[in-house]
Amino acid sequence: MGSVPVSDPSYVADTVTTTVKILVVGHFAVGKTTFVGTLSEIRPLRTEETMTQAGELVDDLEGAPDKTTTTVAMDFGRLTLSESLVLYLFGAPGQRRFARLWEDMLHGALGALVLADTRRLDQSFDIMGLLEERGVPYAVAVNRFEGAPVFSVADIREALDLLPETPLVACDAREATSSTGALISLVEYLQTRISGEKR
């Protein structure tokens, strides 16, 4: 089998020696599908379905009145960071009824990026709690939404009760540069943790 051309984004280059699984998580309607789609170098795998009246009874649409679809399994994307390193991005559905799926997705994950919304910060606690229970390190990225209240980093850190070392950044999941910055904050944090464990 010959080498896969680097110009063909459908395949992982032969030079790749390390692949890393990263979860993109957060509560319902926080922008996970958008984030994965913005960063993925391949056409992202999406499992979105149209929301039904039955779903309105269990999914809190406060802060997302125009939302018409929801992820029912996962989002998947890929991002090549260097000739040897590729990130696989797995977006997990935010509703509690998908908790069992979460358990499977956590296996082999190096870390997670938690997307948060200042209109519904309290809904991030269950997500962060699950990651902490499973020992998965994470960073938090506050996704910007039009009309959402703006708070200082210090106030958000206090509201979410984050440890001093947990990265907290702002991002716009629709913008590649902004989303890349959020992902970099997580990757740098993971590298710091790995380096510390090797000492």
Short mmCIF file of C-alpha atoms in Angstrom, two decimals:
data_model
loop_
_atom_site.label_atom_id
_atom_site.label_comp_id
_atom_site.label_asym_id
_atom_site.label_seq_id
_atom_site.Cartn_x
_atom_site.Cartn_y
_atom_site.Cartn_z
CA MET A 1 0.00 0.00 0.00
CA GLY A 2 1.45 3.37 -1.01
CA SER A 3 1.69 6.48 1.11
CA VAL A 4 -1.46 8.53 1.51
CA PRO A 5 -1.02 11.98 -0.02
CA VAL A 6 -0.89 14.72 2.61
CA SER A 7 -3.18 16.81 0.40
CA ASP A 8 -6.01 14.29 0.84
CA PRO A 9 -7.67 15.19 4.16
CA SER A 10 -9.77 12.01 4.17
CA TYR A 11 -6.86 9.95 5.49
CA VAL A 12 -4.35 10.19 8.30
CA ALA A 13 -0.84 10.75 6.96
CA ASP A 14 1.71 7.93 7.27
CA THR A 15 3.90 10.20 9.41
CA VAL A 16 1.38 10.23 12.28
CA THR A 17 2.69 8.27 15.26
CA THR A 18 0.42 9.58 18.02
CA THR A 19 -3.35 9.97 18.15
CA VAL A 20 -5.14 11.57 21.07
CA LYS A 21 -8.81 11.36 22.01
CA ILE A 22 -10.31 14.60 23.31
CA LEU A 23 -13.91 14.99 24.48
CA VAL A 24 -15.89 18.17 23.82
CA VAL A 25 -18.61 18.23 26.46
CA GLY A 26 -21.12 20.52 28.06
CA HIS A 27 -24.79 20.87 28.80
CA PHE A 28 -27.58 20.84 26.24
CA ALA A 29 -27.37 23.51 23.48
CA VAL A 30 -23.99 24.91 24.53
CA GLY A 31 -22.34 24.64 21.08
CA LYS A 32 -20.50 21.31 21.05
CA THR A 33 -21.57 20.34 17.52
CA THR A 34 -20.59 23.78 16.24
CA PHE A 35 -17.21 23.61 17.99
CA VAL A 36 -16.30 20.20 16.54
CA GLY A 37 -17.48 21.24 13.08
CA THR A 38 -15.47 24.46 13.20
CA LEU A 39 -12.19 22.72 14.00
CA SER A 40 -12.48 19.43 12.13
CA GLU A 41 -10.28 19.14 9.03
CA ILE A 42 -12.57 16.41 7.72
CA ARG A 43 -16.30 16.54 7.24
CA PRO A 44 -17.49 15.93 10.80
CA LEU A 45 -19.65 12.97 11.66
CA ARG A 46 -22.85 14.27 13.18
CA THR A 47 -25.78 12.41 14.68
CA GLU A 48 -28.28 15.23 14.96
CA GLU A 49 -31.99 14.64 14.87
CA THR A 50 -34.90 17.05 14.72
CA MET A 51 -36.28 17.85 18.14
CA THR A 52 -39.84 16.70 18.77
CA GLN A 53 -42.59 17.87 21.10
CA ALA A 54 -41.73 14.92 23.34
CA GLY A 55 -38.16 16.21 23.62
CA GLU A 56 -39.40 19.62 24.72
CA LEU A 57 -40.74 17.97 27.87
CA VAL A 58 -37.27 16.81 28.97
CA ASP A 59 -34.83 19.25 27.30
CA ASP A 60 -34.54 22.70 28.82
CA LEU A 61 -34.72 25.18 25.93
CA GLU A 62 -34.14 28.21 28.13
CA GLY A 63 -31.41 30.24 26.46
CA ALA A 64 -31.79 28.31 23.20
CA PRO A 65 -35.33 28.99 21.95
CA ASP A 66 -34.36 28.61 18.27
CA LYS A 67 -32.74 25.19 18.66
CA THR A 68 -34.44 22.66 16.36
CA THR A 69 -32.00 19.71 16.38
CA THR A 70 -30.04 17.82 19.02
CA THR A 71 -27.16 15.34 19.06
CA VAL A 72 -28.37 11.83 19.86
CA ALA A 73 -25.08 9.92 19.84
CA MET A 74 -21.96 11.97 19.21
CA ASP A 75 -20.09 14.39 16.97
CA PHE A 76 -16.73 13.31 15.61
CA GLY A 77 -13.96 15.33 14.01
CA ARG A 78 -10.22 15.23 13.42
CA LEU A 79 -7.48 17.82 13.72
CA THR A 80 -3.84 17.31 12.72
CA LEU A 81 -1.52 19.28 15.00
CA SER A 82 1.77 18.18 13.48
CA GLU A 83 3.21 15.58 11.11
CA SER A 84 3.18 13.09 13.97
CA LEU A 85 0.21 14.14 16.16
CA VAL A 86 -3.53 13.97 15.44
CA LEU A 87 -6.41 14.86 17.74
CA TYR A 88 -9.72 13.02 17.50
CA LEU A 89 -12.55 15.19 18.78
CA PHE A 90 -15.62 13.50 20.26
CA GLY A 91 -18.61 15.71 21.04
CA ALA A 92 -20.89 14.13 23.63
CA PRO A 93 -24.63 14.85 23.95
CA GLY A 94 -25.41 17.03 26.94
CA GLN A 95 -28.65 15.52 28.21
CA ARG A 96 -28.63 13.29 31.29
CA ARG A 97 -30.46 10.52 29.48
CA PHE A 98 -27.28 9.90 27.48
CA ALA A 99 -25.19 9.21 30.60
CA ARG A 100 -24.55 5.59 29.61
CA LEU A 101 -23.12 6.73 26.27
CA TRP A 102 -20.85 9.07 28.18
CA GLU A 103 -19.38 6.12 30.07
CA ASP A 104 -18.28 4.54 26.80
CA MET A 105 -16.92 7.76 25.35
CA LEU A 106 -14.76 8.45 28.40
CA HIS A 107 -12.65 5.34 27.77
CA GLY A 108 -9.26 6.32 26.40
CA ALA A 109 -9.88 10.07 26.54
CA LEU A 110 -6.79 12.08 27.47
CA GLY A 111 -8.86 15.06 28.52
CA ALA A 112 -12.00 17.09 27.93
CA LEU A 113 -12.95 20.61 26.96
CA VAL A 114 -16.07 21.70 28.83
CA LEU A 115 -18.11 24.32 26.98
CA ALA A 116 -20.13 26.60 29.25
CA ASP A 117 -22.77 29.30 28.78
CA THR A 118 -22.97 32.26 31.20
CA ARG A 119 -26.77 32.10 31.04
CA ARG A 120 -26.74 28.57 32.45
CA LEU A 121 -23.49 28.10 34.36
CA ASP A 122 -25.22 25.92 36.95
CA GLN A 123 -25.84 23.28 34.28
CA SER A 124 -22.09 22.70 33.96
CA PHE A 125 -21.73 21.16 37.41
CA ASP A 126 -23.05 17.71 36.50
CA ILE A 127 -20.69 17.55 33.52
CA MET A 128 -17.63 18.60 35.51
CA GLY A 129 -18.59 16.31 38.35
CA LEU A 130 -18.72 13.29 36.06
CA LEU A 131 -15.28 14.11 34.63
CA GLU A 132 -13.84 14.51 38.13
CA GLU A 133 -15.34 11.20 39.26
CA ARG A 134 -13.66 9.46 36.32
CA GLY A 135 -10.35 11.28 36.78
CA VAL A 136 -10.51 12.99 33.37
CA PRO A 137 -8.66 16.35 33.37
CA TYR A 138 -10.46 19.22 31.72
CA ALA A 139 -10.38 22.87 30.73
CA VAL A 140 -13.42 25.15 30.57
CA ALA A 141 -14.26 27.38 27.60
CA VAL A 142 -17.09 29.87 27.98
CA ASN A 143 -18.84 29.97 24.61
CA ARG A 144 -19.99 33.44 23.61
CA PHE A 145 -23.69 33.84 22.80
CA GLU A 146 -25.33 37.02 21.62
CA GLY A 147 -27.12 38.71 24.48
CA ALA A 148 -25.53 36.47 27.14
CA PRO A 149 -24.26 38.28 30.26
CA VAL A 150 -20.53 38.96 30.41
CA PHE A 151 -18.63 38.29 33.62
CA SER A 152 -14.99 38.52 34.58
CA VAL A 153 -12.83 35.41 34.45
CA ALA A 154 -12.47 35.62 38.23
CA ASP A 155 -16.23 35.70 38.75
CA ILE A 156 -16.83 32.75 36.42
CA ARG A 157 -14.02 30.76 38.04
CA GLU A 158 -15.59 31.37 41.44
CA ALA A 159 -19.11 30.55 40.22
CA LEU A 160 -17.92 27.24 38.76
CA ASP A 161 -15.73 26.52 41.81
CA LEU A 162 -12.75 25.68 39.60
CA LEU A 163 -9.38 24.65 40.93
CA PRO A 164 -6.68 27.30 40.40
CA GLU A 165 -4.89 25.11 37.83
CA THR A 166 -7.99 24.40 35.71
CA PRO A 167 -7.76 26.49 32.52
CA LEU A 168 -10.65 28.88 31.90
CA VAL A 169 -10.93 30.75 28.60
CA ALA A 170 -13.58 32.45 26.49
CA CYS A 171 -14.28 31.34 22.94
CA ASP A 172 -16.67 31.61 20.04
CA ALA A 173 -17.38 28.09 18.79
CA ARG A 174 -18.20 29.50 15.33
CA GLU A 175 -14.71 30.93 14.84
CA ALA A 176 -11.73 28.70 14.06
CA THR A 177 -9.09 30.93 15.67
CA SER A 178 -11.09 31.32 18.87
CA SER A 179 -11.91 27.61 19.07
CA THR A 180 -8.30 26.68 18.38
CA GLY A 181 -7.21 28.87 21.28
CA ALA A 182 -9.59 27.05 23.61
CA LEU A 183 -8.30 23.68 22.47
CA ILE A 184 -4.69 24.81 22.88
CA SER A 185 -5.42 25.78 26.48
CA LEU A 186 -6.53 22.21 27.14
CA VAL A 187 -3.61 20.60 25.29
CA GLU A 188 -1.06 22.76 27.14
CA TYR A 189 -2.69 21.84 30.44
CA LEU A 190 -2.56 18.15 29.59
CA GLN A 191 1.11 18.45 28.59
CA THR A 192 1.87 20.13 31.92
CA ARG A 193 0.13 17.35 33.84
CA ILE A 194 1.94 14.63 31.89
CA SER A 195 5.29 16.34 32.45
CA GLY A 196 4.58 16.61 36.16
CA GLU A 197 3.67 12.92 36.42
CA LYS A 198 6.98 11.94 34.76
CA ARG A 199 9.09 13.76 37.35
#
